[in-house]
Short mmCIF file of C-alpha atoms and ligand atoms in Angstrom, two decimals:
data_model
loop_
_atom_site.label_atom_id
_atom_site.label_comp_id
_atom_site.label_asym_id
_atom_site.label_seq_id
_atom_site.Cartn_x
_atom_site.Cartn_y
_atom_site.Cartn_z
CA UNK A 1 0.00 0.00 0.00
CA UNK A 2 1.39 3.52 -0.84
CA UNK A 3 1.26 6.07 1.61
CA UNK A 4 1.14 9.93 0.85
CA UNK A 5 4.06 10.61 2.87
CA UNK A 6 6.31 8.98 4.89
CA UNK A 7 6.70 8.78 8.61
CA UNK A 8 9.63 8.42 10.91
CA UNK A 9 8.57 6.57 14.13
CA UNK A 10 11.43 6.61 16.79
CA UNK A 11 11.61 4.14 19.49
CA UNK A 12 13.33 5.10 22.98
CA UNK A 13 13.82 3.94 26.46
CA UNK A 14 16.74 2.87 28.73
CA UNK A 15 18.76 -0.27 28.32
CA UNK A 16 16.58 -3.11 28.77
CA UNK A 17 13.25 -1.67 28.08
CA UNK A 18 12.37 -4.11 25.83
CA UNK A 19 12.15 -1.32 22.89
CA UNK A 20 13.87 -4.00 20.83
CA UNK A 21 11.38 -6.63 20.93
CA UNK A 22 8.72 -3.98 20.07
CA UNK A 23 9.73 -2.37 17.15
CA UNK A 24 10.52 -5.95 15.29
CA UNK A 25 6.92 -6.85 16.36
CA UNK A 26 5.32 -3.63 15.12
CA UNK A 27 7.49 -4.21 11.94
CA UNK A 28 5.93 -7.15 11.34
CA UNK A 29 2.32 -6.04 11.94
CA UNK A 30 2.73 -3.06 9.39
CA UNK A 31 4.06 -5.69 6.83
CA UNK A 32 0.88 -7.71 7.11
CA UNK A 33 -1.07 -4.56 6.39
CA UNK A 34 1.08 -4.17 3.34
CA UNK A 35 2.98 -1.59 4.73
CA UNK A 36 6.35 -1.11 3.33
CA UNK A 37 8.81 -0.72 6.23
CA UNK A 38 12.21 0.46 6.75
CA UNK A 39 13.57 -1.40 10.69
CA UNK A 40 16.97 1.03 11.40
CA UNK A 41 18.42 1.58 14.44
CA UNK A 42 21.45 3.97 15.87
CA UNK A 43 24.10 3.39 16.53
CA UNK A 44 25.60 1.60 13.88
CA UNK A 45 23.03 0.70 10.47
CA UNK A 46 25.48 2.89 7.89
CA UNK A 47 28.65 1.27 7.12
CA UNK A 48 30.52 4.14 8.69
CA UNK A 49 28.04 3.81 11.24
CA UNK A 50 29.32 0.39 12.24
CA UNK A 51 32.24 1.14 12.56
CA UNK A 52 31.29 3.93 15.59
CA UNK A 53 29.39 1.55 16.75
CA UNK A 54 31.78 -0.88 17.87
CA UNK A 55 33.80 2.14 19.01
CA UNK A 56 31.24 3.44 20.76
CA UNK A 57 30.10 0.13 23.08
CA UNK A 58 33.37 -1.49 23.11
CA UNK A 59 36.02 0.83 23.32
CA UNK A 60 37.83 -0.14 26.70
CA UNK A 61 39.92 3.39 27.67
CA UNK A 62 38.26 6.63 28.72
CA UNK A 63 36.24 8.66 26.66
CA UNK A 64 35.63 12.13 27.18
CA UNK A 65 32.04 12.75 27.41
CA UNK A 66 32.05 15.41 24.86
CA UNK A 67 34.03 12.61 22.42
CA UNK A 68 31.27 10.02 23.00
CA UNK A 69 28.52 12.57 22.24
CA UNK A 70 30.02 13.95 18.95
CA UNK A 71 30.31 9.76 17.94
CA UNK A 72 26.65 9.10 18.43
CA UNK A 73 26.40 12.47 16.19
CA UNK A 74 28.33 11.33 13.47
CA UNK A 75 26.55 8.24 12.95
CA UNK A 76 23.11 10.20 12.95
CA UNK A 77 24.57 12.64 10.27
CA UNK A 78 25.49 9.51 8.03
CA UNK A 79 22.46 7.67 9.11
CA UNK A 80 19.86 10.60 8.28
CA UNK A 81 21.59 11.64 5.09
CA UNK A 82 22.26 8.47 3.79
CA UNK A 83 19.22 6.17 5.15
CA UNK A 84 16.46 8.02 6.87
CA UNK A 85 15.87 11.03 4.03
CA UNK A 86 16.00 8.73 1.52
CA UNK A 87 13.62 6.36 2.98
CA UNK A 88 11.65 9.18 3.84
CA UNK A 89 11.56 10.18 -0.19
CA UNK A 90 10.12 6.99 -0.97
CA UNK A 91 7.51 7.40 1.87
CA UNK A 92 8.12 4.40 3.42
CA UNK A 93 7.35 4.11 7.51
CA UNK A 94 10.92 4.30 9.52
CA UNK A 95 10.96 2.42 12.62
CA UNK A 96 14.11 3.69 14.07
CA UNK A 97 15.50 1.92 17.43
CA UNK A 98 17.07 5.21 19.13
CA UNK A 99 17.72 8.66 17.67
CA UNK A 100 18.06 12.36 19.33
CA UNK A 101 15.91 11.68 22.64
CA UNK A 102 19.15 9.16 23.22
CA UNK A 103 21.62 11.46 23.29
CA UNK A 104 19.94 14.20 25.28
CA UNK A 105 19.22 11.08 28.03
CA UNK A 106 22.62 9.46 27.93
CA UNK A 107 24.98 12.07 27.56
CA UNK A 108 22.80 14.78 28.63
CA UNK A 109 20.77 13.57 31.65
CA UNK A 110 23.31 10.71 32.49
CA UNK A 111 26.40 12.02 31.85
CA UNK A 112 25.48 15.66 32.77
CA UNK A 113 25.98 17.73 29.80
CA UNK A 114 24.54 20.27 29.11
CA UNK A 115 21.19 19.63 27.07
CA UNK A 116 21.03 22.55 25.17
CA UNK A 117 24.21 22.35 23.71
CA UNK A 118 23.17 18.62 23.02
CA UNK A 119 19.52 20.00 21.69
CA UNK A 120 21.69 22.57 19.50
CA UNK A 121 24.36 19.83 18.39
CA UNK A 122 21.46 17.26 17.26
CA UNK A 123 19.80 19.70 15.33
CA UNK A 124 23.16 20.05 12.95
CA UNK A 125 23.13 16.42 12.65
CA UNK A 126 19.86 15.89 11.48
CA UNK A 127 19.26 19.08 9.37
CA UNK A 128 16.28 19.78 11.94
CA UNK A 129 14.39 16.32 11.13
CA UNK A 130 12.38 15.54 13.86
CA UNK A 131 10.22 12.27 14.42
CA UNK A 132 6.65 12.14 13.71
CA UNK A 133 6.10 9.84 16.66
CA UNK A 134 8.42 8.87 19.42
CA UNK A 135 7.59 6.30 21.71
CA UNK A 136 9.20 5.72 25.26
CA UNK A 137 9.35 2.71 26.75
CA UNK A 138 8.84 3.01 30.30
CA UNK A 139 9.94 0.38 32.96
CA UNK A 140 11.44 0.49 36.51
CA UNK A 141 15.57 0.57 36.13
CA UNK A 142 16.22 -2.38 38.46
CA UNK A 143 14.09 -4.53 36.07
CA UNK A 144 15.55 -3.27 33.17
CA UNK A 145 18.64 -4.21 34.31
CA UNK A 146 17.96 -7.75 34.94
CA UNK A 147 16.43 -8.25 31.67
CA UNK A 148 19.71 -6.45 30.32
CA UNK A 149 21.68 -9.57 31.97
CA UNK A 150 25.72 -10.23 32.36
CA UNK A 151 27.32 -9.30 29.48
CA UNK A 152 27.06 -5.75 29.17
CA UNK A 153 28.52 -3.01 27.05
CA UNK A 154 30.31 -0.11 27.69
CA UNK A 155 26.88 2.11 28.43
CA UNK A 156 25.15 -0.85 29.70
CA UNK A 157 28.15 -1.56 32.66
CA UNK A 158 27.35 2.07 34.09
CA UNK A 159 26.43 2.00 37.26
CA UNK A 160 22.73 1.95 38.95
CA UNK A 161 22.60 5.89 39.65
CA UNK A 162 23.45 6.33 35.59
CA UNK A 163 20.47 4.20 34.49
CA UNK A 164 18.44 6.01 37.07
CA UNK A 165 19.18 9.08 35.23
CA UNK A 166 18.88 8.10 31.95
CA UNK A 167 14.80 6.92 32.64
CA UNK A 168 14.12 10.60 34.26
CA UNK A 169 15.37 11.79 31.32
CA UNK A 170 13.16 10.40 29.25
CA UNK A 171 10.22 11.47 31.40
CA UNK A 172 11.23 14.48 31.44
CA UNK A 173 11.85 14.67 27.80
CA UNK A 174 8.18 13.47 27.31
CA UNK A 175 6.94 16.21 29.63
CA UNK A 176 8.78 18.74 27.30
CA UNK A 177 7.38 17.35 24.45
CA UNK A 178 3.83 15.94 25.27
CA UNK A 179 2.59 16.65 21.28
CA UNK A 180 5.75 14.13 19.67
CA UNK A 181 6.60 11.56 22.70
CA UNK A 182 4.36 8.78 24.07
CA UNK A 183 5.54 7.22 27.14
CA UNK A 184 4.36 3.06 27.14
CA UNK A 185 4.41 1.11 30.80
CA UNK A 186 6.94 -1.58 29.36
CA UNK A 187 6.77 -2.74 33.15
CA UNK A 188 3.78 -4.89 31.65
CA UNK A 189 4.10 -8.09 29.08
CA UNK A 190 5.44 -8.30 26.22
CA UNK A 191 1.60 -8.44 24.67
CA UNK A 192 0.27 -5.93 27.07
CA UNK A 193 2.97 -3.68 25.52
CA UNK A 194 2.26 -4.70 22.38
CA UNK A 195 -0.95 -3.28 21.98
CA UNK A 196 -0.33 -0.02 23.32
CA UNK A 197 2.47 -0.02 20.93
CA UNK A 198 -0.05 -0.60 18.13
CA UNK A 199 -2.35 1.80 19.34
CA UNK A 200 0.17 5.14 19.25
CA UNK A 201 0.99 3.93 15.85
CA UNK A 202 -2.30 2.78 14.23
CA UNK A 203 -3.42 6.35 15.61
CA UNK A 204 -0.43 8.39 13.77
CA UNK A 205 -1.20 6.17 10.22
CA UNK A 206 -4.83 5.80 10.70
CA UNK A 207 -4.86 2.10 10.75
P1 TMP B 1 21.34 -0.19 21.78
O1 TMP B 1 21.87 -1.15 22.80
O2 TMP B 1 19.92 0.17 21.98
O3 TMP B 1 21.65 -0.58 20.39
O4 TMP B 1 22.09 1.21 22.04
C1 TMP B 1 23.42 1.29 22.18
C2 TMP B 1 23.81 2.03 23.43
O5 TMP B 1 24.18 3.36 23.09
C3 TMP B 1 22.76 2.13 24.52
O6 TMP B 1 23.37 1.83 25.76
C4 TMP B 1 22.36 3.58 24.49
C5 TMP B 1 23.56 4.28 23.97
N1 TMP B 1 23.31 5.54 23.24
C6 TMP B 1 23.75 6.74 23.77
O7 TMP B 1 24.33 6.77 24.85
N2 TMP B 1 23.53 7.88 23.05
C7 TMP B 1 22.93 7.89 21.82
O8 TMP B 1 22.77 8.94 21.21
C8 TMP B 1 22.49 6.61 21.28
C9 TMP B 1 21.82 6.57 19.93
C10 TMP B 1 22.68 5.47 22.03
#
């Protein structure tokens, strides 16, 4: 089915939130209503993105906070130019797994930059393109973090008090922003979640 435009649905949440699982079910749903689909996420689906990417969770020496932030930027420059405008063009539906709201919670709220400078920096790498939708997935950190398990990368082996951060961020971000963010209780199953999932985006593409 051809759309009249296309739509860029972003998918957010701390480590763990199950975001993951989501967006590859929602994928499939809009498939079986013959909707054509582009699944992306950030870090790392550009080939130059990749590369950051393993930089980015597995680099093992300190990284300056200001470093890591202009990294995640760099792979959202390539990504939007290269992958999300063009996808956009052919007005396909973009279910991207992370994208600004990420680095104003991580490196803003978590690591405790500033984030208006981080507002200001994301808006260079994106040429102002802003989601349609953005959904937050909600759940309690301690839980998150046991569903994140033992082997960890180099965000997800911050401590406790980091991850803490990172969800009020989010909230706070979908206070800010009440008109483009949803915020989903992922506390609930994965079917629960599921259909509120559905319901944010059958709303936005009248489904
Ligand atoms: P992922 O595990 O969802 O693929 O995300 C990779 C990690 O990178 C995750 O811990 C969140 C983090 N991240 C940031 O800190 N800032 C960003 O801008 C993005 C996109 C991700």
């Amino acid at each position: 089915m051809e759309l009249k435009k296309g739509y860029f649905i972003t998918f957010e949440g701390a480590d763990g939130c199950g975001k993951t699982t989501q967006i590859k079910l929602i994928n499939q749903w809009l498939n079986e209503n013959s909707i054509d689909t582009v699944l992306t996420l950030e870090p790392g689906d550009t080939e130059l993105g990749k590369s950051l990417r393993q930089i980015l969770l597995h680099y093992d020496k300190p990284v300056a906070n200001t470093a890591e932030a202009f990294l995640y930027l760099a792979d959202r420059a390539q990504h939007v130019k290269y992958l999300i405008q063009p996808a956009l063009k052919d007005k396909k539906v973009i279910l991207c797994d992370r994208y600004t709201d990420s680095t104003v919670a991580y490196q803003g709220y978590g690591r405790g930059e500033d984030t208006e400078r981080i507002n200001y920096l994301n808006n260079i790498a994106t040429e102002g393109l802003e989601p349609d939708l953005t959904l937050v997935f909600d759940v309690k950190s301690e839980t998150a973090q046991k569903r994140v398990g033992k082997d960890k990368d180099r965000l997800e082996s911050e401590g406790m008090d980091f991850h803490k951060k990172v969800r009020q961020g989010y909230l706070e971000l979908a206070k800010k922003y009440p008109h483009r963010i949803k915020v989903i209780d992922a506390n609930r199953g994965i079917e629960e979640v599921f259909s509120s999932t559905k319901e944010a985006i059958g709303e936005l593409l009248n489904l």
